[in-house]
CSV table of C-alpha atoms and ligand atoms in Angstrom, one decimal:
chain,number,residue,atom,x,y,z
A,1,UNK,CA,-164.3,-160.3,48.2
A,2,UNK,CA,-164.8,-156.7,47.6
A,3,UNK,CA,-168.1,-155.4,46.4
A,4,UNK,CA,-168.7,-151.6,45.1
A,5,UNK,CA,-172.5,-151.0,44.4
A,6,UNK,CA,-172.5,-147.7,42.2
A,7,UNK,CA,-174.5,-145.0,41.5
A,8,UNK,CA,-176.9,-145.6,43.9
A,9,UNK,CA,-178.5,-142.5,45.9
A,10,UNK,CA,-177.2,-143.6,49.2
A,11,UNK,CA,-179.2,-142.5,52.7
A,12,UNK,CA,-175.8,-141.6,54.4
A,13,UNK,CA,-175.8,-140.6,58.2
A,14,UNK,CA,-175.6,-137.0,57.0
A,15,UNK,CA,-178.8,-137.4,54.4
A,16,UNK,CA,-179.3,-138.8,50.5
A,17,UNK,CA,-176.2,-138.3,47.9
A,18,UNK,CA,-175.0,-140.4,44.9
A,19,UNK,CA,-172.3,-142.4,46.0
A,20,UNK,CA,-170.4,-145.5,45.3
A,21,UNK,CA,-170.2,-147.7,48.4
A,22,UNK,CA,-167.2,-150.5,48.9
A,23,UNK,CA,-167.7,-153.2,51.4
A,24,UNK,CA,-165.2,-156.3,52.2
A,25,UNK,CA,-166.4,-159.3,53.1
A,26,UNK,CA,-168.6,-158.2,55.8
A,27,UNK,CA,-167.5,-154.7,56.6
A,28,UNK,CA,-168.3,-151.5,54.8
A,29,UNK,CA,-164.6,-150.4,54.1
A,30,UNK,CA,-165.1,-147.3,51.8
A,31,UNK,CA,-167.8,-144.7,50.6
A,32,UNK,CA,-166.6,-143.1,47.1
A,33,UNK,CA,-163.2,-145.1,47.0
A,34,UNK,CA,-160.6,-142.9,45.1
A,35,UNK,CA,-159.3,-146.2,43.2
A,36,UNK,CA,-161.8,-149.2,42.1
A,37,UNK,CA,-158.8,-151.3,40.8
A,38,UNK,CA,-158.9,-153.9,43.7
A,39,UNK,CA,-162.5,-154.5,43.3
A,40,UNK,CA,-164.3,-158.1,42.5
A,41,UNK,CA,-167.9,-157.6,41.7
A,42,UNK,CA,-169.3,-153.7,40.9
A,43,UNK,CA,-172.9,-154.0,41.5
A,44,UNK,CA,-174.7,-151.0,39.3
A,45,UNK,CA,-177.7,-149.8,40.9
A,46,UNK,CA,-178.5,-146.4,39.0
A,47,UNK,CA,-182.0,-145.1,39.7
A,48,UNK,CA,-181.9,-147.0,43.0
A,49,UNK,CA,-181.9,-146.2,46.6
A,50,UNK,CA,-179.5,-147.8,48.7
A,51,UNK,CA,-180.2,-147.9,52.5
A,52,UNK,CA,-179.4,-149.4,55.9
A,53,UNK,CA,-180.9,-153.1,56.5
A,54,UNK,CA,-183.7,-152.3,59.2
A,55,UNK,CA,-183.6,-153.3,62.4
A,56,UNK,CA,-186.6,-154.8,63.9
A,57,UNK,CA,-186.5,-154.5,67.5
A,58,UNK,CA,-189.6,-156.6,68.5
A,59,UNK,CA,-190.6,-159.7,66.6
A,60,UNK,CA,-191.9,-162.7,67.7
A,61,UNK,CA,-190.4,-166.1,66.3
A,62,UNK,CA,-192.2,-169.0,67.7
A,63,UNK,CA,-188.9,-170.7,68.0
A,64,UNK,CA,-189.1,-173.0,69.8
A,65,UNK,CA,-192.3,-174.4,71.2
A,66,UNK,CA,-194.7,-173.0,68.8
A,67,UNK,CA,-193.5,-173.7,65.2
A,68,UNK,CA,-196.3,-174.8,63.2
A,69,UNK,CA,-197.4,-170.8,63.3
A,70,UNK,CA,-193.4,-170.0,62.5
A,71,UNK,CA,-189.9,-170.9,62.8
A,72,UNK,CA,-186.3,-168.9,62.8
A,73,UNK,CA,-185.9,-170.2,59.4
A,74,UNK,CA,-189.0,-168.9,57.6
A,75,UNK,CA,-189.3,-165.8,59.2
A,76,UNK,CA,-185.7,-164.8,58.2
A,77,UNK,CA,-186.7,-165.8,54.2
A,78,UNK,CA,-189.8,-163.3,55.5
A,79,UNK,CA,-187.2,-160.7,56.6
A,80,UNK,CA,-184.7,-161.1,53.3
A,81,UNK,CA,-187.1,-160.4,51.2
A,82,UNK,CA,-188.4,-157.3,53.5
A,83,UNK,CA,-185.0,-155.8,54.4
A,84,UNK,CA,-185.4,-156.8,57.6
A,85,UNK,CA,-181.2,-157.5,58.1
A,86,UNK,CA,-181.0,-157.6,62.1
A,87,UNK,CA,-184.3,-158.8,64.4
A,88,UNK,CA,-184.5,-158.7,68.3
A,89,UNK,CA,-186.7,-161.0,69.4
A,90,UNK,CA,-188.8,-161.4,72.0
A,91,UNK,CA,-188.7,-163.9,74.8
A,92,UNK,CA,-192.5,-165.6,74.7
A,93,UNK,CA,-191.5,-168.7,73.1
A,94,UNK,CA,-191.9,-172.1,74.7
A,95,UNK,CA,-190.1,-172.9,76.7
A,96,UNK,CA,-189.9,-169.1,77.4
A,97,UNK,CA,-186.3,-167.0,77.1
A,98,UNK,CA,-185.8,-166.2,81.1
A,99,UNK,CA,-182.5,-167.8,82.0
A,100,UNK,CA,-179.1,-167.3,80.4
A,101,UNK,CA,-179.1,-171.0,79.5
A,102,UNK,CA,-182.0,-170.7,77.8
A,103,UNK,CA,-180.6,-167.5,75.9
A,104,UNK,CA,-177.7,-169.7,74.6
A,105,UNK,CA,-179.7,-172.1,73.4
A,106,UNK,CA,-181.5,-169.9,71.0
A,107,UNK,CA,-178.4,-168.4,70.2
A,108,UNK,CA,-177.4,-171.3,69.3
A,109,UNK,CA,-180.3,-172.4,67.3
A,110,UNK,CA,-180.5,-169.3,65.1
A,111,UNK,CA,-176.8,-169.8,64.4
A,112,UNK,CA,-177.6,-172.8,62.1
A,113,UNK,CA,-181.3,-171.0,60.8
A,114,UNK,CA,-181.3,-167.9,60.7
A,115,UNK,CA,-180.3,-165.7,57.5
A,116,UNK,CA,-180.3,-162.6,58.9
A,117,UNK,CA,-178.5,-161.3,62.4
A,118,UNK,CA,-180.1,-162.2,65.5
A,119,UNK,CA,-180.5,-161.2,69.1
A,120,UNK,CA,-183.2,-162.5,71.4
A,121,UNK,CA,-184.3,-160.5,74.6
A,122,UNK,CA,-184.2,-162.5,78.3
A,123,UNK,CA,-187.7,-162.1,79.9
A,124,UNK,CA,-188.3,-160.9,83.1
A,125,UNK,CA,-190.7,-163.1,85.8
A,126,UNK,CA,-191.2,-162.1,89.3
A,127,UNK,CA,-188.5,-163.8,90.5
A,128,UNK,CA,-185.5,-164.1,88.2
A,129,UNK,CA,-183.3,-161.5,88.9
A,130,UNK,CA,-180.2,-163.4,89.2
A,131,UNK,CA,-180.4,-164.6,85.7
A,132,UNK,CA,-181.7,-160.8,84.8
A,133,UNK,CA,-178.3,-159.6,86.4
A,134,UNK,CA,-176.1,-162.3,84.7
A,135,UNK,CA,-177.0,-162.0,81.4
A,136,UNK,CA,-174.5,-160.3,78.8
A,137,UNK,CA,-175.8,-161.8,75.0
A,138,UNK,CA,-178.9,-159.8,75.2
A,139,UNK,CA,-180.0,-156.4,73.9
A,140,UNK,CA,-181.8,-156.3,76.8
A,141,UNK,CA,-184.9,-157.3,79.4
A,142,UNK,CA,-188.5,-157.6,78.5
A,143,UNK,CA,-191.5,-157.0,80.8
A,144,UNK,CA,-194.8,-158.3,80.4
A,145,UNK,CA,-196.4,-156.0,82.4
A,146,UNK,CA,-199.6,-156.6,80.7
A,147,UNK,CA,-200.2,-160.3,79.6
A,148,UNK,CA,-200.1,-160.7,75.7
A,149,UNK,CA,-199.6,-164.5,74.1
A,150,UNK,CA,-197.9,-166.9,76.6
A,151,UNK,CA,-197.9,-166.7,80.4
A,152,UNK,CA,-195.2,-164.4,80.7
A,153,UNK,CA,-196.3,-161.4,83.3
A,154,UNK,CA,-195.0,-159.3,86.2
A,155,UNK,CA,-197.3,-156.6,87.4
A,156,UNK,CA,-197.1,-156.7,90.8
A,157,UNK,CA,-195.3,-153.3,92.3
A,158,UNK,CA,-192.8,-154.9,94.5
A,159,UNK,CA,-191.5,-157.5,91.6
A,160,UNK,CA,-191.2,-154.0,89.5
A,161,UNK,CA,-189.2,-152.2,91.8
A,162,UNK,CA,-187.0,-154.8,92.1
A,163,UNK,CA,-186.4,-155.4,88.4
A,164,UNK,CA,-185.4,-151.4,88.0
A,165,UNK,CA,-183.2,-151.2,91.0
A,166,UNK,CA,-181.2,-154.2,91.3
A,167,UNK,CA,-180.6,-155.0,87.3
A,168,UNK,CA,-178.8,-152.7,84.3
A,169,UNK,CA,-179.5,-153.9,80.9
A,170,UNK,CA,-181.8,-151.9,79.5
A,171,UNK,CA,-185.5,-152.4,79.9
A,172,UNK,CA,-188.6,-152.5,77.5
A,173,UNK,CA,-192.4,-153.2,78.2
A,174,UNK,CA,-195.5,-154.3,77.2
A,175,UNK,CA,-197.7,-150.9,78.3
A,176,UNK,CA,-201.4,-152.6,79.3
A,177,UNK,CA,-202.3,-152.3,82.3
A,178,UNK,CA,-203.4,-156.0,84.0
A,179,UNK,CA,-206.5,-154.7,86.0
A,180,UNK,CA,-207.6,-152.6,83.5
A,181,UNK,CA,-207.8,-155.3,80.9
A,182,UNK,CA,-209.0,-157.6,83.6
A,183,UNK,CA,-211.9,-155.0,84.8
A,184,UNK,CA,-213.0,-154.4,81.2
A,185,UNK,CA,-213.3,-157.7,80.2
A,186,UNK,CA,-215.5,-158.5,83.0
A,187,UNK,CA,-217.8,-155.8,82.2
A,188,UNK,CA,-218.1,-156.6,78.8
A,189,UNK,CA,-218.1,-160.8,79.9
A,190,UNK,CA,-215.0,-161.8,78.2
A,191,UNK,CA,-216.0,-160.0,74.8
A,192,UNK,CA,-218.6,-161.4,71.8
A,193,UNK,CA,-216.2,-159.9,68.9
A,194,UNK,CA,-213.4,-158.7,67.6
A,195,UNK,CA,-214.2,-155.2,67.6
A,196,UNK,CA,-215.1,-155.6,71.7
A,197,UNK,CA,-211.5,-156.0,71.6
A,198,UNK,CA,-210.5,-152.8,71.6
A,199,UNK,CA,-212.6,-151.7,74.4
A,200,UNK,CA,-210.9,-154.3,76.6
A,201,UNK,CA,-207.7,-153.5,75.8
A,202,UNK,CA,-208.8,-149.4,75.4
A,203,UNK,CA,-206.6,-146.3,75.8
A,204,UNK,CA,-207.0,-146.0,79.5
A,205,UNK,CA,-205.5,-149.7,79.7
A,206,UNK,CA,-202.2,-148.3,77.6
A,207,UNK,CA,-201.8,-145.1,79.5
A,208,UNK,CA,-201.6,-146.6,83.1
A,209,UNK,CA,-199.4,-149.2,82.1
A,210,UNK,CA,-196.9,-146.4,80.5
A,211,UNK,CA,-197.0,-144.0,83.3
A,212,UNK,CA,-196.3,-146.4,85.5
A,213,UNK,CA,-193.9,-147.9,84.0
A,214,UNK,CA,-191.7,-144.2,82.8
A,215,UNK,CA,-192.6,-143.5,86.8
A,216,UNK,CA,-190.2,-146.5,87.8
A,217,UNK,CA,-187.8,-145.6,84.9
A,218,UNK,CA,-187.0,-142.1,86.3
A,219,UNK,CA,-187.0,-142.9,90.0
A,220,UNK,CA,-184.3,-146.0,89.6
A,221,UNK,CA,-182.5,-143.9,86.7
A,222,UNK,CA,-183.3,-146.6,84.2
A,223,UNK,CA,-183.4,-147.1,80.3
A,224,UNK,CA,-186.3,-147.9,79.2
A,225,UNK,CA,-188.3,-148.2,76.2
A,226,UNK,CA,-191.9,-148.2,74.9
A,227,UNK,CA,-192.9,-150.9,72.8
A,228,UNK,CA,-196.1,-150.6,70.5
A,229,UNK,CA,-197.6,-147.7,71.2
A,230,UNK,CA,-200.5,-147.1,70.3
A,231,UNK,CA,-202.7,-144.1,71.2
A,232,UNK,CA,-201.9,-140.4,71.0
A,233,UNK,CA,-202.3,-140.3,74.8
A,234,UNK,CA,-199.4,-142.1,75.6
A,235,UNK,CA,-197.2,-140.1,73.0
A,236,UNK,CA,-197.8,-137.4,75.4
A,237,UNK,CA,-196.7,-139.2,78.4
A,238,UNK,CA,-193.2,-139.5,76.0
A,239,UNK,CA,-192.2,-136.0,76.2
A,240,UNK,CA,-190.2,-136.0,78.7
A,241,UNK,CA,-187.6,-138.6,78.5
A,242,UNK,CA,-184.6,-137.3,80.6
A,243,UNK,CA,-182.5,-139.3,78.0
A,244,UNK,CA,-184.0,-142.6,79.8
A,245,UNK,CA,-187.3,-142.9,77.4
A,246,UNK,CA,-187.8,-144.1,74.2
A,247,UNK,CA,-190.4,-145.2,72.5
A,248,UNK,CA,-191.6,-146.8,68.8
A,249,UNK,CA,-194.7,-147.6,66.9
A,250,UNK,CA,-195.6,-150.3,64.8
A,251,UNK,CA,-197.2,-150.5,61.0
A,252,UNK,CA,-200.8,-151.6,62.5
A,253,UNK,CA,-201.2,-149.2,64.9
A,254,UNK,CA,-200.1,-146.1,61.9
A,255,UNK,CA,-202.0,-148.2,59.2
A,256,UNK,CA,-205.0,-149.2,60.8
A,257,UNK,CA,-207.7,-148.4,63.4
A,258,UNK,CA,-211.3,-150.2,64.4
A,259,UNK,CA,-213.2,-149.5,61.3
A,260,UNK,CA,-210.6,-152.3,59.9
A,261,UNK,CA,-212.7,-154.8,62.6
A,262,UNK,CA,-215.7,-154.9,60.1
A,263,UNK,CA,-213.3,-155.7,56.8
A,264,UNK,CA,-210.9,-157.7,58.3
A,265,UNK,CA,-212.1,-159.2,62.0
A,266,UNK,CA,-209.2,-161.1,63.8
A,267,UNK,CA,-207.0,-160.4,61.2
A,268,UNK,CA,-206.0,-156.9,62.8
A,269,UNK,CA,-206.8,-158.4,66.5
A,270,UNK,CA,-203.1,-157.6,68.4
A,271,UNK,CA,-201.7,-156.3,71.6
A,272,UNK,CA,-202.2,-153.4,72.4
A,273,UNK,CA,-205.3,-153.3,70.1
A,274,UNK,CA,-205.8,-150.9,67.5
A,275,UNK,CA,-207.2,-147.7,68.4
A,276,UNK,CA,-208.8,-144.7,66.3
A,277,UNK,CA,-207.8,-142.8,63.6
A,278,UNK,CA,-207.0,-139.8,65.6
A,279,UNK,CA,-204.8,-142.1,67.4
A,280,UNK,CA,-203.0,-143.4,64.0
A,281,UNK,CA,-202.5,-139.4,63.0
A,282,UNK,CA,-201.2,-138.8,66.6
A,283,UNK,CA,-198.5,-141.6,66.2
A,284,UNK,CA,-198.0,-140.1,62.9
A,285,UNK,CA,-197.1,-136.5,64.5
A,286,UNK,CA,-194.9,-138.4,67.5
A,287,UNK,CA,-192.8,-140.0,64.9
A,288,UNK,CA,-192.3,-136.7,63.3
A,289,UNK,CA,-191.5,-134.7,66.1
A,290,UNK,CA,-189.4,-137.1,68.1
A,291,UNK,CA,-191.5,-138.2,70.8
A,292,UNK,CA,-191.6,-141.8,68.7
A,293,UNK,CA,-187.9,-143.0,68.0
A,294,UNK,CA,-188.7,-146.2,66.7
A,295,UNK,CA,-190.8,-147.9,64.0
A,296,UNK,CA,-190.8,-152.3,64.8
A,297,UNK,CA,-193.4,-154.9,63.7
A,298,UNK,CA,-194.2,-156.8,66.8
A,299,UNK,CA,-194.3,-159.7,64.0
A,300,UNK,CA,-196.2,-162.3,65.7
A,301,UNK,CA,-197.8,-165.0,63.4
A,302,UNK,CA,-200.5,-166.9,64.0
A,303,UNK,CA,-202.3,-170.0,61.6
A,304,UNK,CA,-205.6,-168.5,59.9
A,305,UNK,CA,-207.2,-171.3,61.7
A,306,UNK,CA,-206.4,-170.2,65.0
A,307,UNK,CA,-207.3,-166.4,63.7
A,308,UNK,CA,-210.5,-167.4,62.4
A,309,UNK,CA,-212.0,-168.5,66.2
A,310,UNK,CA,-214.5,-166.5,67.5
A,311,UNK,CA,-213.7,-164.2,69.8
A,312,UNK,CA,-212.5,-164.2,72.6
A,313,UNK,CA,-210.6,-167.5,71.6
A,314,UNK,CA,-209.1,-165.9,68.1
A,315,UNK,CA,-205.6,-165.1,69.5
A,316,UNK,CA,-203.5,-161.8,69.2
A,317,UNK,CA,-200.9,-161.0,66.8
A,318,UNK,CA,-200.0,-160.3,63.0
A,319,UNK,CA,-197.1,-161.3,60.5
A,320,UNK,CA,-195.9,-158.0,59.0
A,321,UNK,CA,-191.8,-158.2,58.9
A,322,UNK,CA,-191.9,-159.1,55.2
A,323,UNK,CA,-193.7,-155.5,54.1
A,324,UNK,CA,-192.8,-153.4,56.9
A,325,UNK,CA,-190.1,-151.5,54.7
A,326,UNK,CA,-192.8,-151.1,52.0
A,327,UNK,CA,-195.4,-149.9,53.6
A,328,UNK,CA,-192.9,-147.1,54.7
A,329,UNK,CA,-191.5,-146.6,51.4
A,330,UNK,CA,-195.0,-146.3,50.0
A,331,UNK,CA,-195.6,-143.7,52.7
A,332,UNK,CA,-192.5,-142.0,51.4
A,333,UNK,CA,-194.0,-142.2,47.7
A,334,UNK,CA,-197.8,-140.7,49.3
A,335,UNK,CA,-195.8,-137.6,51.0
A,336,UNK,CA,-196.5,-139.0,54.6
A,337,UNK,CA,-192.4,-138.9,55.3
A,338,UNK,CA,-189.3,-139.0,53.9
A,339,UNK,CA,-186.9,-141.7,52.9
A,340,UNK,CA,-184.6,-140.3,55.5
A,341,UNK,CA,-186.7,-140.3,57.9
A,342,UNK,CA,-187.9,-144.1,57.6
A,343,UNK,CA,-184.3,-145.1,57.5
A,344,UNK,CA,-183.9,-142.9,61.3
A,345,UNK,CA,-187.3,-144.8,62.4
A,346,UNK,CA,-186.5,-148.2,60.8
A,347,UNK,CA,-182.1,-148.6,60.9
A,348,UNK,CA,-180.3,-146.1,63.4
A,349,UNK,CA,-182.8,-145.1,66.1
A,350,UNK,CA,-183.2,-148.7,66.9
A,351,UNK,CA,-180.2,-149.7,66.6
A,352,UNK,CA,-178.9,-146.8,68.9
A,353,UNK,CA,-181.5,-147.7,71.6
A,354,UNK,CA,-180.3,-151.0,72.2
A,355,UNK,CA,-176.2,-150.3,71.6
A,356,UNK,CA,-176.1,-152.6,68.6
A,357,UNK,CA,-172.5,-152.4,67.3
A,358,UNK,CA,-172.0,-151.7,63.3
A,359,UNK,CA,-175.9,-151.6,62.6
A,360,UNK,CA,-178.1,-148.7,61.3
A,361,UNK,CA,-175.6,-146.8,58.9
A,362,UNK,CA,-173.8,-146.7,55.7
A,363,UNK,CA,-170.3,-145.7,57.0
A,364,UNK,CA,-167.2,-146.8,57.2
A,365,UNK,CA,-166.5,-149.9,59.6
A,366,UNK,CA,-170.5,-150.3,59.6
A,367,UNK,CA,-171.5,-153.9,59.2
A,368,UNK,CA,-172.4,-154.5,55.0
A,369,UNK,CA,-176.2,-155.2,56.0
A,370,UNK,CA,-177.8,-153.4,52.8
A,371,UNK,CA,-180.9,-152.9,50.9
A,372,UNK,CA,-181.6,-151.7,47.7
A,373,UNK,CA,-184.8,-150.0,47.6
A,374,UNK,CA,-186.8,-149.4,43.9
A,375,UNK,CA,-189.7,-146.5,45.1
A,376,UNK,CA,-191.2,-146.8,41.9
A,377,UNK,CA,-192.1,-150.4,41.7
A,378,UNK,CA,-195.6,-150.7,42.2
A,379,UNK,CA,-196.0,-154.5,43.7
A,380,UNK,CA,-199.0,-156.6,45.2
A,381,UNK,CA,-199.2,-158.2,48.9
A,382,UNK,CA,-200.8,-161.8,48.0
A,383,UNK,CA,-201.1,-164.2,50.6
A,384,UNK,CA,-200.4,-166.9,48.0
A,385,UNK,CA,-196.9,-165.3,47.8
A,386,UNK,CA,-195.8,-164.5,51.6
A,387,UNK,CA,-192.6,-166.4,53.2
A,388,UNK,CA,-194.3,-166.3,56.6
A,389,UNK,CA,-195.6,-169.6,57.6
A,390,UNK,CA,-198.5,-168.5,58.7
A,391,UNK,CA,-199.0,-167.6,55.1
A,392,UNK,CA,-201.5,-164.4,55.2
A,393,UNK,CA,-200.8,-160.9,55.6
A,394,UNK,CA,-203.8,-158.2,56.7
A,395,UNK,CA,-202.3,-156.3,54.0
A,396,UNK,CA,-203.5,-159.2,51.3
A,397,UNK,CA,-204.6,-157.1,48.1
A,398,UNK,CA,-202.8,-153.7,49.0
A,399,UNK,CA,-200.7,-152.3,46.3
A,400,UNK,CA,-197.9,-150.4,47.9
A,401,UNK,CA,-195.4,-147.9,45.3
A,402,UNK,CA,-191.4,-148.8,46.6
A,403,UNK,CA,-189.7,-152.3,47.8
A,404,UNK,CA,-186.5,-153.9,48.6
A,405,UNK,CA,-185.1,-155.5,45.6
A,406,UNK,CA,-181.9,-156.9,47.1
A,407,UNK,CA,-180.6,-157.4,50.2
A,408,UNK,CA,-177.6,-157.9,51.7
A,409,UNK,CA,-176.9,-159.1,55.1
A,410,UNK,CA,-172.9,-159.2,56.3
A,411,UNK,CA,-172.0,-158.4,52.9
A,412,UNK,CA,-173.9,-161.5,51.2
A,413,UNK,CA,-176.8,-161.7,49.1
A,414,UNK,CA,-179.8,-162.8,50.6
A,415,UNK,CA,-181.9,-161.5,48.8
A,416,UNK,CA,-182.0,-160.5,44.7
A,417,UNK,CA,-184.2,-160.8,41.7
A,418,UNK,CA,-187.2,-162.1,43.6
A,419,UNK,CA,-185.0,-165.2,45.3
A,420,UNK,CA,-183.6,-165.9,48.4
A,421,UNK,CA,-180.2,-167.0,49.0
A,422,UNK,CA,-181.2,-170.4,51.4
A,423,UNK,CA,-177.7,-171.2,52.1
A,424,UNK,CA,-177.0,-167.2,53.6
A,425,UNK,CA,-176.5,-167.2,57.4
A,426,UNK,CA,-176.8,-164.0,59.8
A,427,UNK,CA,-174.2,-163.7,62.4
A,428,UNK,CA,-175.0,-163.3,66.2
A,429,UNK,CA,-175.5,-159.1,67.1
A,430,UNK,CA,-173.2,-157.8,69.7
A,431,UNK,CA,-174.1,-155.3,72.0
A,432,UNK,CA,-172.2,-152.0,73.9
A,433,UNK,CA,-174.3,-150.9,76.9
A,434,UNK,CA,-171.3,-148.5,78.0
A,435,UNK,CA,-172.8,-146.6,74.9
A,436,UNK,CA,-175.8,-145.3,76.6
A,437,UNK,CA,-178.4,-146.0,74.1
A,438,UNK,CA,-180.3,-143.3,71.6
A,439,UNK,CA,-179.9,-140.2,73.7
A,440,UNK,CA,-176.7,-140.8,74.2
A,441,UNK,CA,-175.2,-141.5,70.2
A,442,UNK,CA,-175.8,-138.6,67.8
B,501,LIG,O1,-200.8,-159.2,69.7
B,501,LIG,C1,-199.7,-159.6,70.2
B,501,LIG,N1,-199.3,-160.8,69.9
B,501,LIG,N2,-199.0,-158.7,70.9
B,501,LIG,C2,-198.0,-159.2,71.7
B,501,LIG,O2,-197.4,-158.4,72.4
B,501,LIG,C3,-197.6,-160.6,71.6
B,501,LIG,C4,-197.9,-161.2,70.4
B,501,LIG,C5,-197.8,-162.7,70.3
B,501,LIG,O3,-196.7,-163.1,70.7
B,501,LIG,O4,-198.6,-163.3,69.7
């Protein structure tokens, strides 16, 4: 089946032009095609934007172990209808994603749910190297080196060292810093609400946790990447990366910042917590400049029930994969950034960091994972209307000016006139470490 969507303005590796783009089955075969006589569908998309599916590089499931908050299946209807064509996803599910056995098993399980592409990081413990070493389906290793939602957590030197030296995928982190969290909690006796939350898990707490962590990058010569951060002070820990560092942000920490706590309480409660608003115009100015490659969601749903404990018991996390893409393109339509640039921070950096093959560009032999963006349709977040399971969004009410109006992942629709294609299934993402991640693909 061969596809030509036309007269589109097309984000192309080497910036926007109007283009018509041929895909076959699930492979991009052709940008302007001299001849459109072999063609089977022509998809006309004048006045649209056509673009890269995103990658999201850190998302959090719940599959298995903690489906009633969300499952492979709805949070890849949440991703259709976002953009969202390829997710990596993180390994704090239960049971949790440390063995290569356990890897093929949820391999296996998005294979039958999952309608977009999937890969699923192998977690690291203190004392599962071997599997670490072994394991080949994986974008890459994730460190708790700070404990977030599950009991995943290595922060003890030795355990660290060991990780860097003696394994070679490449590496990401959660940046808090154990004792730091632990210290400030105490003094503040667990915390009394939501807002205290920020002052457990402050700036210092982030800071530690990423110098040490680019310190054990550098002296083992190991890839390694930043996940969430979220304060200015670590953006300037990020330049200098000796083409081993990377680093991304995430929508809450560039969207919101503890005067939220008052409005909207647990609902913006994550790890690492939100910060200031100097710090969201400091990740602002490391995503322009380059110190930030990377923008991901750190998706991680939980019931409103659960959200609306009192603190301390309220737990951590938001669902934001389903308006990730809009947000950005309504920072494109309020001058904050270009399209071009979300489609860097959103579809290549990421997928250069962790050596996905055929992801992140419209180019020939590219996998057909597409999105057709509108950036003038003005659109509602209602919670009423959100695929998540978890069925709220801290964005409930916001207006945002550009969304995804079709998507397609491996060359079929998943997405199109406000429906999603159930019966669509993503294919399993391969990965080329011999590439040498972002620094090393232009
Ligand atoms: O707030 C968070 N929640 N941060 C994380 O890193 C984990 C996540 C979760 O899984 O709930």
């Amino acid at each position: 089946m061969r596809t030509l969507i036309s007269g589109a303005t097309c984000v192309l590796p080497n910036g926007l032009s109007r283009a018509n783009i041929l895909f076959d089955g699930s492979k991009i075969i052709d940008i302007d095609p001299p001849s459109t006589a072999l063609v089977d569908e022509v998809v006309r998309a004048d006045g649209l934007h056509l673009i890269p599916g995103v990658v999201d590089d850190q998302v959090h499931f719940r599959e298995p172990g903690l489906t009633h908050k969300e499952d492979l299946y709805t949070a890849t209807r949440a991703c259709a209808k976002g953009g969202v064509t390829s997710f990596l996803e993180m390994p704090n599910t239960n049971p949790t994603t440390i063995t290569c056995e356990r890897l093929a098993q949820k391999l296996e399980l998005a294979a039958g749910k999952c309608l977009v592409n999937f890969g699923f990081y192998i977690g690291a413990t203190p004392n599962n190297v071997p599997e670490l070493i072994q394991a080949k389906r994986t974008p890459g290793i994730k460190i708790f080196i700070g404990s977030s939602t599950g009991d995943l957590l290595v922060d003890q030197q030795a355990a660290l060292e060991q990780i860097f030296a003696e394994t070679t995928l490449p590496i990401c982190a959660h940046c808090e810093d154990e004792t730091t969290v632990r210290a400030n909690r105490d003094a503040l006796q667990g915390g009394a609400t939501y807002r205290d939350h920020s002052k457990i898990r402050d700036e210092r707490a982030a800071v530690i946790a990423v110098q040490r962590s680019i310190d054990l990058a550098f002296r083992h010569n190991h890839r390694f990447h930043v996940l969430h951060v979220s304060t200015g002070a670590e953006t300037e820990l990020l330049r200098d990366h000796r083409d081993l560092i990377t680093g991304e942000a995430c929508p809450h920490h560039l969207f919101f910042n503890v005067d939220d706590y008052d409005r909207l309480g647990s609902l913006v409660q994550m790890n690492p917590s939100i910060k200031t608003a100097a710090d969201n115009a400091a990740l602002w100015t490391a995503l322009r400049d380059g110190r930030l490659q990377v923008i991901a969601t750190d998706h991680a749903p939980h019931t409103l029930d659960e959200k609306r404990q009192p603190y301390p018991k309220s737990p951590s996390g938001l669902p934001a994969v389903e308006n990730s893409l809009a947000l950005m393109l309504d920072s494109v339509s309020r001058g904050l950034c270009t399209l071009d640039q979300v489609v860097h921070w959103m579809c290549d950096a990421p997928a250069r960091v962790w050596d996905l093959v055929g992801k992140g560009r419209i180019a020939p032999n590219y996998d057909a994972d597409l999105v057709l963006v509108d950036l003038n349709k003005s659109q509602t977040i209602r919670d009423a209307e959100q695929e998540t399971k978890c069925g709220w969004s801290p964005w409930n009410g916001v207006t945002l000016t550009g969304w995804p109006v079709r998507t397609w992942v491996m060359g079929q629709t998943v997405f199109a006139e406000g429906k999603i294609n159930e019966a669509v299934r993503g294919s399993e993402i391969k990965f080329d470490h011999s590439r040498g991640g972002y620094w090393k693909t232009v």
